[in-house]
Amino acid sequence: MHDFSYYIQLLLAGITVGSLYALIAIGYTMVYGILRLINFAHGDIFMAAGFFMIYISGTTSIYVSLPIVLILTVVLGVAVERAAYRPLREAPRMSVMISAIGVSYLLQNFATYYTGGLARPYPVIPFLTREVTIGSMTVKALTIITPVLTVILVVALVLLIKRTKVGMAMRAVAKDQSTAQLMGIKINNVISITFVIGSFLAAVGSVLYFSNYEQVTPMAGAMPGLKAFVAAVFGGIGSVPGAVLGAYVIGICETFIKANNDYAIFSNAFTFALLILILVLKPNGLFGEKLAEKV
Amino acid sequence: MKQKRYLLYSLVLAALLLAALIAIDNSSLKSSMLSTILQKGAIYALVAVSLNLLNGFTGLFSLGQAGFMLLGAYTYAILTIPVEARSSVYQYFNGGLVQFSLPVVVGLIAAGLVAAFFAFLIGLPVLRLKSDYLAIATLGFAEIIRALIQWNTLGPITNGSNILRKFPTYSSLLFPFAVSAVCIGLVVLMIRSSYGRAFKSIREDEIAAEAMGINLAKHKMMAFCTSSFFAGVGGAMLAMFQQSVQAKYFTSAMTYEILLIVVIGGIGSVTGSIISSFLFVACSEWWLRFLDAQHYIGGVKVPLLRSGFRMVVFSIVIMVIVLFYRRGIMGTNEFSWGAIEKFIKAPFGRKAREEERKKVTTPHE
């Protein structure tokens, strides 16, 4: 039998994973709230951020490359929206979703081509990976930094949405695009800002995630992306606190399942079982708003 | 008169295709790339049509096709491995639990039935969901199935994460074509029946369809199970084609591939899906292969070409189709001799065009 500190350690690891999913999930939930689109490419933007870091840190120091990576990822996210989603704004939803799957396919294939398809080691970021000792346990610094940073970012984001003019515009667009437009809100700008925020958080998540797993592959974004989406649905799509809560539930449960050898293979399946369960029991998620059916 | 002529054309075309297939089957081409493309194309055509039945004709956006193919492939393999081969295949599980083997045809039908049964189970909760939730739920379902099959506790039946092999495969190139043709024929019959019309009305407007007295739950379930049945049969044939089957290859990437085939062919066109399956398989396995190799022209290395470039070009082409030619090759049209005749006649002189105009102005008999 394992002792108490083993479970504490698992819990800490789960919280870290959950925080990372939360950072990605916010991107999904915000885009879905505004465009009603599952941005399948979001996980791949997260992966691309990982590769940006690898290539840029090869030429300059870590601390210079960090902001460059954040900027590049944001540019990529906005570019994807411009190129692949904006032309289809009036198209049926199925077309936009297919376009999103196409972008995801393109990013994965391009990454495979550019990197040769092999796993690349992620650069070591000293202040994240150094070890700290709490009581009797030794953990990486990022185990502590990740949840703290996540909470700070989420609080900042919630304030942005609730208190600022941009946030008000976002909420208006999410509620009703055409009315928002009539009120003088520039929809395209608001959507771009949404993608900026989503990609920025994905980039931050990517730095923390890959510092933890130490390598990046072209497919590295797919699974975390889907799980983050499930987290967003679990919490009620469109709701930022909901997405964060969902991410923690999934991250912690997954870590415990992975730790048990007999059931480790179900760590991914569990997430989807949870998804089906929540969709059946509470289709709007925990904090989701009710959407009236329009005829 | 016209109908008869078109029927004749179709028979001639079918006979020519059959003759070509038999010729390839009996010549040295049988082990060539062409034959591989044809087999895989035929199998993918069936799976693509099955997905199109859902996405294109019923308007249900499902991403679970790989999961149903996986179920079909495993069902077929598990039920048809000869008893004497079982101890070597199931070497880690004492020869496995299943100690009988069924004939090939029964195995294929069982593959479809198992896939359809699971579709029924999963359909009960998820078919109530709206478009994108349904997509993600079916995608998730496929992942769950993949994990279940690889679970060691089920090993005596599924062989865990180990490979399944030594099941009977086909020897003639005609086999996948025959099975696909029969199955696609059945799908076409269904689409043309009153059920098919109900599916299309659900696609156009669920609420209006319901108001017209169409039982939404029943018809959605019917489309979902039928689609899964044929995906299962397709999966079983894919297993036969590859001569082995392993759960880890049936990922969501496979579903995306099939979805892209459907999109390229035209969402809502059976012939479009068939044409684009062959095109897709030929491009990705054969015609665009040269992009993956390094070439030198006059001693100068051609830039960009190296392993993986093929898929990049491929995905760019797909994006272009998705963004600019949303109708795909066929849109929602089907292949018809009338359209081809028109196309051939149109460029030749004014006469044909005038005839056409006359026909429009004179009322139908």
mmCIF file with all atom_site columns, C-alpha atoms in Angstrom, chain A residues 32 36 38 40 83-84 87-88 91-95 97-99 101-103 105-106 109-110 113-114 223 226 229 233 237 262-263 265-266 269 272-273 275-276 279-280 283 293-295, chain B residues 55 61 63 122 125-126 128-133 135-137 139-140 143-144 147-148 150-151 207 256-257 259-260 263 267 280 304 306-309 311-312 315-316 318-319 322-323 326:
data_model
loop_
_atom_site.group_PDB
_atom_site.id
_atom_site.type_symbol
_atom_site.label_atom_id
_atom_site.label_alt_id
_atom_site.label_comp_id
_atom_site.label_asym_id
_atom_site.label_entity_id
_atom_site.label_seq_id
_atom_site.pdbx_PDB_ins_code
_atom_site.Cartn_x
_atom_site.Cartn_y
_atom_site.Cartn_z
_atom_site.occupancy
_atom_site.B_iso_or_equiv
_atom_site.pdbx_formal_charge
_atom_site.auth_seq_id
_atom_site.auth_comp_id
_atom_site.auth_asym_id
_atom_site.auth_atom_id
_atom_site.pdbx_PDB_model_num
ATOM 1  C CA . TYR A 1 32  ? -16.866 28.414 -28.971 1.00 0.00 ? 32  TYR A CA 1
ATOM 2  C CA . ARG A 1 36  ? -19.916 28.385 -32.030 1.00 0.00 ? 36  ARG A CA 1
ATOM 3  C CA . ILE A 1 38  ? -14.859 23.748 -32.033 1.00 0.00 ? 38  ILE A CA 1
ATOM 4  C CA . PHE A 1 40  ? -9.821  21.713 -33.665 1.00 0.00 ? 40  PHE A CA 1
ATOM 5  C CA . ALA A 1 83  ? -7.245  32.476 -43.335 1.00 0.00 ? 83  ALA A CA 1
ATOM 6  C CA . ALA A 1 84  ? -9.460  29.559 -42.465 1.00 0.00 ? 84  ALA A CA 1
ATOM 7  C CA . PRO A 1 87  ? -13.936 33.437 -45.192 1.00 0.00 ? 87  PRO A CA 1
ATOM 8  C CA . LEU A 1 88  ? -16.481 30.907 -43.941 1.00 0.00 ? 88  LEU A CA 1
ATOM 9  C CA . ALA A 1 91  ? -21.084 29.211 -44.362 1.00 0.00 ? 91  ALA A CA 1
ATOM 10 C CA . PRO A 1 92  ? -22.885 26.345 -42.606 1.00 0.00 ? 92  PRO A CA 1
ATOM 11 C CA . ARG A 1 93  ? -21.321 25.309 -39.320 1.00 0.00 ? 93  ARG A CA 1
ATOM 12 C CA . MET A 1 94  ? -20.282 21.959 -40.693 1.00 0.00 ? 94  MET A CA 1
ATOM 13 C CA . SER A 1 95  ? -18.043 23.654 -43.283 1.00 0.00 ? 95  SER A CA 1
ATOM 14 C CA . MET A 1 97  ? -15.671 22.646 -38.550 1.00 0.00 ? 97  MET A CA 1
ATOM 15 C CA . ILE A 1 98  ? -14.257 20.783 -41.528 1.00 0.00 ? 98  ILE A CA 1
ATOM 16 C CA . SER A 1 99  ? -12.021 23.766 -42.165 1.00 0.00 ? 99  SER A CA 1
ATOM 17 C CA . ILE A 1 101 ? -10.050 19.876 -38.968 1.00 0.00 ? 101 ILE A CA 1
ATOM 18 C CA . GLY A 1 102 ? -8.217  20.745 -42.194 1.00 0.00 ? 102 GLY A CA 1
ATOM 19 C CA . VAL A 1 103 ? -6.075  23.354 -40.433 1.00 0.00 ? 103 VAL A CA 1
ATOM 20 C CA . TYR A 1 105 ? -4.241  18.334 -40.353 1.00 0.00 ? 105 TYR A CA 1
ATOM 21 C CA . LEU A 1 106 ? -2.112  20.968 -42.109 1.00 0.00 ? 106 LEU A CA 1
ATOM 22 C CA . ASN A 1 109 ? 1.687   17.564 -41.360 1.00 0.00 ? 109 ASN A CA 1
ATOM 23 C CA . PHE A 1 110 ? 3.765   20.698 -41.650 1.00 0.00 ? 110 PHE A CA 1
ATOM 24 C CA . TYR A 1 113 ? 7.698   17.713 -42.442 1.00 0.00 ? 113 TYR A CA 1
ATOM 25 C CA . TYR A 1 114 ? 9.677   20.532 -40.876 1.00 0.00 ? 114 TYR A CA 1
ATOM 26 C CA . MET A 1 223 ? -4.790  14.702 -27.179 1.00 0.00 ? 223 MET A CA 1
ATOM 27 C CA . LEU A 1 226 ? -9.307  17.238 -27.131 1.00 0.00 ? 226 LEU A CA 1
ATOM 28 C CA . PHE A 1 229 ? -12.212 20.724 -25.092 1.00 0.00 ? 229 PHE A CA 1
ATOM 29 C CA . VAL A 1 233 ? -17.825 21.210 -22.289 1.00 0.00 ? 233 VAL A CA 1
ATOM 30 C CA . ILE A 1 237 ? -19.048 25.912 -22.875 1.00 0.00 ? 237 ILE A CA 1
ATOM 31 C CA . ASP A 1 262 ? -4.362  -2.094 -14.656 1.00 0.00 ? 262 ASP A CA 1
ATOM 32 C CA . TYR A 1 263 ? -6.408  0.821  -15.842 1.00 0.00 ? 263 TYR A CA 1
ATOM 33 C CA . ILE A 1 265 ? -4.922  2.482  -20.755 1.00 0.00 ? 265 ILE A CA 1
ATOM 34 C CA . PHE A 1 266 ? -8.230  4.109  -19.889 1.00 0.00 ? 266 PHE A CA 1
ATOM 35 C CA . ALA A 1 269 ? -11.052 6.956  -22.534 1.00 0.00 ? 269 ALA A CA 1
ATOM 36 C CA . PHE A 1 272 ? -14.482 10.898 -23.163 1.00 0.00 ? 272 PHE A CA 1
ATOM 37 C CA . ALA A 1 273 ? -16.689 8.756  -20.969 1.00 0.00 ? 273 ALA A CA 1
ATOM 38 C CA . LEU A 1 275 ? -17.913 13.848 -21.757 1.00 0.00 ? 275 LEU A CA 1
ATOM 39 C CA . ILE A 1 276 ? -20.693 11.500 -22.813 1.00 0.00 ? 276 ILE A CA 1
ATOM 40 C CA . LEU A 1 279 ? -23.738 15.543 -22.200 1.00 0.00 ? 279 LEU A CA 1
ATOM 41 C CA . VAL A 1 280 ? -26.433 13.064 -21.272 1.00 0.00 ? 280 VAL A CA 1
ATOM 42 C CA . PRO A 1 283 ? -26.051 18.952 -21.792 1.00 0.00 ? 283 PRO A CA 1
ATOM 43 C CA . GLU A 1 293 ? -33.836 26.535 -29.760 1.00 0.00 ? 293 GLU A CA 1
ATOM 44 C CA . LYS A 1 294 ? -34.376 28.831 -32.704 1.00 0.00 ? 294 LYS A CA 1
ATOM 45 C CA . VAL A 1 295 ? -36.736 27.867 -35.467 1.00 0.00 ? 295 VAL A CA 1
ATOM 46 C CA . ASN B 2 55  ? -22.840 13.584 -42.753 1.00 0.00 ? 55  ASN B CA 1
ATOM 47 C CA . PHE B 2 61  ? -21.865 15.197 -38.043 1.00 0.00 ? 61  PHE B CA 1
ATOM 48 C CA . LEU B 2 63  ? -16.530 11.473 -36.225 1.00 0.00 ? 63  LEU B CA 1
ATOM 49 C CA . ILE B 2 122 ? -23.954 4.748  -28.170 1.00 0.00 ? 122 ILE B CA 1
ATOM 50 C CA . PRO B 2 125 ? -27.529 8.897  -25.489 1.00 0.00 ? 125 PRO B CA 1
ATOM 51 C CA . VAL B 2 126 ? -25.580 10.855 -28.107 1.00 0.00 ? 126 VAL B CA 1
ATOM 52 C CA . ARG B 2 128 ? -29.954 13.722 -29.092 1.00 0.00 ? 128 ARG B CA 1
ATOM 53 C CA . LEU B 2 129 ? -26.993 16.071 -29.223 1.00 0.00 ? 129 LEU B CA 1
ATOM 54 C CA . LYS B 2 130 ? -26.576 18.936 -31.637 1.00 0.00 ? 130 LYS B CA 1
ATOM 55 C CA . SER B 2 131 ? -24.055 19.011 -34.461 1.00 0.00 ? 131 SER B CA 1
ATOM 56 C CA . ASP B 2 132 ? -20.678 19.677 -32.889 1.00 0.00 ? 132 ASP B CA 1
ATOM 57 C CA . TYR B 2 133 ? -21.422 17.990 -29.588 1.00 0.00 ? 133 TYR B CA 1
ATOM 58 C CA . ALA B 2 135 ? -19.069 15.109 -33.424 1.00 0.00 ? 135 ALA B CA 1
ATOM 59 C CA . ILE B 2 136 ? -16.976 15.265 -30.294 1.00 0.00 ? 136 ILE B CA 1
ATOM 60 C CA . ALA B 2 137 ? -19.026 12.598 -28.504 1.00 0.00 ? 137 ALA B CA 1
ATOM 61 C CA . LEU B 2 139 ? -14.948 10.957 -31.603 1.00 0.00 ? 139 LEU B CA 1
ATOM 62 C CA . GLY B 2 140 ? -14.677 10.246 -27.899 1.00 0.00 ? 140 GLY B CA 1
ATOM 63 C CA . GLU B 2 143 ? -11.276 6.534  -28.386 1.00 0.00 ? 143 GLU B CA 1
ATOM 64 C CA . ILE B 2 144 ? -13.113 4.599  -25.679 1.00 0.00 ? 144 ILE B CA 1
ATOM 65 C CA . ALA B 2 147 ? -8.851  1.738  -25.192 1.00 0.00 ? 147 ALA B CA 1
ATOM 66 C CA . LEU B 2 148 ? -11.293 -1.087 -24.340 1.00 0.00 ? 148 LEU B CA 1
ATOM 67 C CA . GLN B 2 150 ? -6.360  -2.788 -25.880 1.00 0.00 ? 150 GLN B CA 1
ATOM 68 C CA . TRP B 2 151 ? -7.281  -3.515 -22.279 1.00 0.00 ? 151 TRP B CA 1
ATOM 69 C CA . ILE B 2 207 ? -37.962 20.914 -36.861 1.00 0.00 ? 207 ILE B CA 1
ATOM 70 C CA . TYR B 2 256 ? -10.349 12.695 -40.455 1.00 0.00 ? 256 TYR B CA 1
ATOM 71 C CA . GLU B 2 257 ? -8.932  11.094 -43.591 1.00 0.00 ? 257 GLU B CA 1
ATOM 72 C CA . LEU B 2 259 ? -14.067 12.813 -43.644 1.00 0.00 ? 259 LEU B CA 1
ATOM 73 C CA . LEU B 2 260 ? -11.735 14.644 -46.023 1.00 0.00 ? 260 LEU B CA 1
ATOM 74 C CA . VAL B 2 263 ? -15.539 16.542 -48.426 1.00 0.00 ? 263 VAL B CA 1
ATOM 75 C CA . ILE B 2 267 ? -20.944 16.094 -49.122 1.00 0.00 ? 267 ILE B CA 1
ATOM 76 C CA . PHE B 2 280 ? -7.278  10.227 -52.463 1.00 0.00 ? 280 PHE B CA 1
ATOM 77 C CA . LEU B 2 304 ? 11.550  21.547 -50.325 1.00 0.00 ? 304 LEU B CA 1
ATOM 78 C CA . ARG B 2 306 ? 11.895  15.583 -48.615 1.00 0.00 ? 306 ARG B CA 1
ATOM 79 C CA . SER B 2 307 ? 10.092  13.118 -46.453 1.00 0.00 ? 307 SER B CA 1
ATOM 80 C CA . GLY B 2 308 ? 6.740   14.493 -45.318 1.00 0.00 ? 308 GLY B CA 1
ATOM 81 C CA . PHE B 2 309 ? 6.337   17.128 -48.018 1.00 0.00 ? 309 PHE B CA 1
ATOM 82 C CA . MET B 2 311 ? 1.366   15.375 -46.746 1.00 0.00 ? 311 MET B CA 1
ATOM 83 C CA . VAL B 2 312 ? 1.953   19.131 -46.580 1.00 0.00 ? 312 VAL B CA 1
ATOM 84 C CA . SER B 2 315 ? -3.244  19.248 -46.669 1.00 0.00 ? 315 SER B CA 1
ATOM 85 C CA . ILE B 2 316 ? -2.857  22.520 -48.570 1.00 0.00 ? 316 ILE B CA 1
ATOM 86 C CA . ILE B 2 318 ? -7.530  20.015 -48.953 1.00 0.00 ? 318 ILE B CA 1
ATOM 87 C CA . MET B 2 319 ? -7.627  23.461 -47.372 1.00 0.00 ? 319 MET B CA 1
ATOM 88 C CA . VAL B 2 322 ? -12.538 23.415 -48.162 1.00 0.00 ? 322 VAL B CA 1
ATOM 89 C CA . LEU B 2 323 ? -12.173 27.185 -48.534 1.00 0.00 ? 323 LEU B CA 1
ATOM 90 C CA . ARG B 2 326 ? -16.807 23.874 -50.890 1.00 0.00 ? 326 ARG B CA 1
#
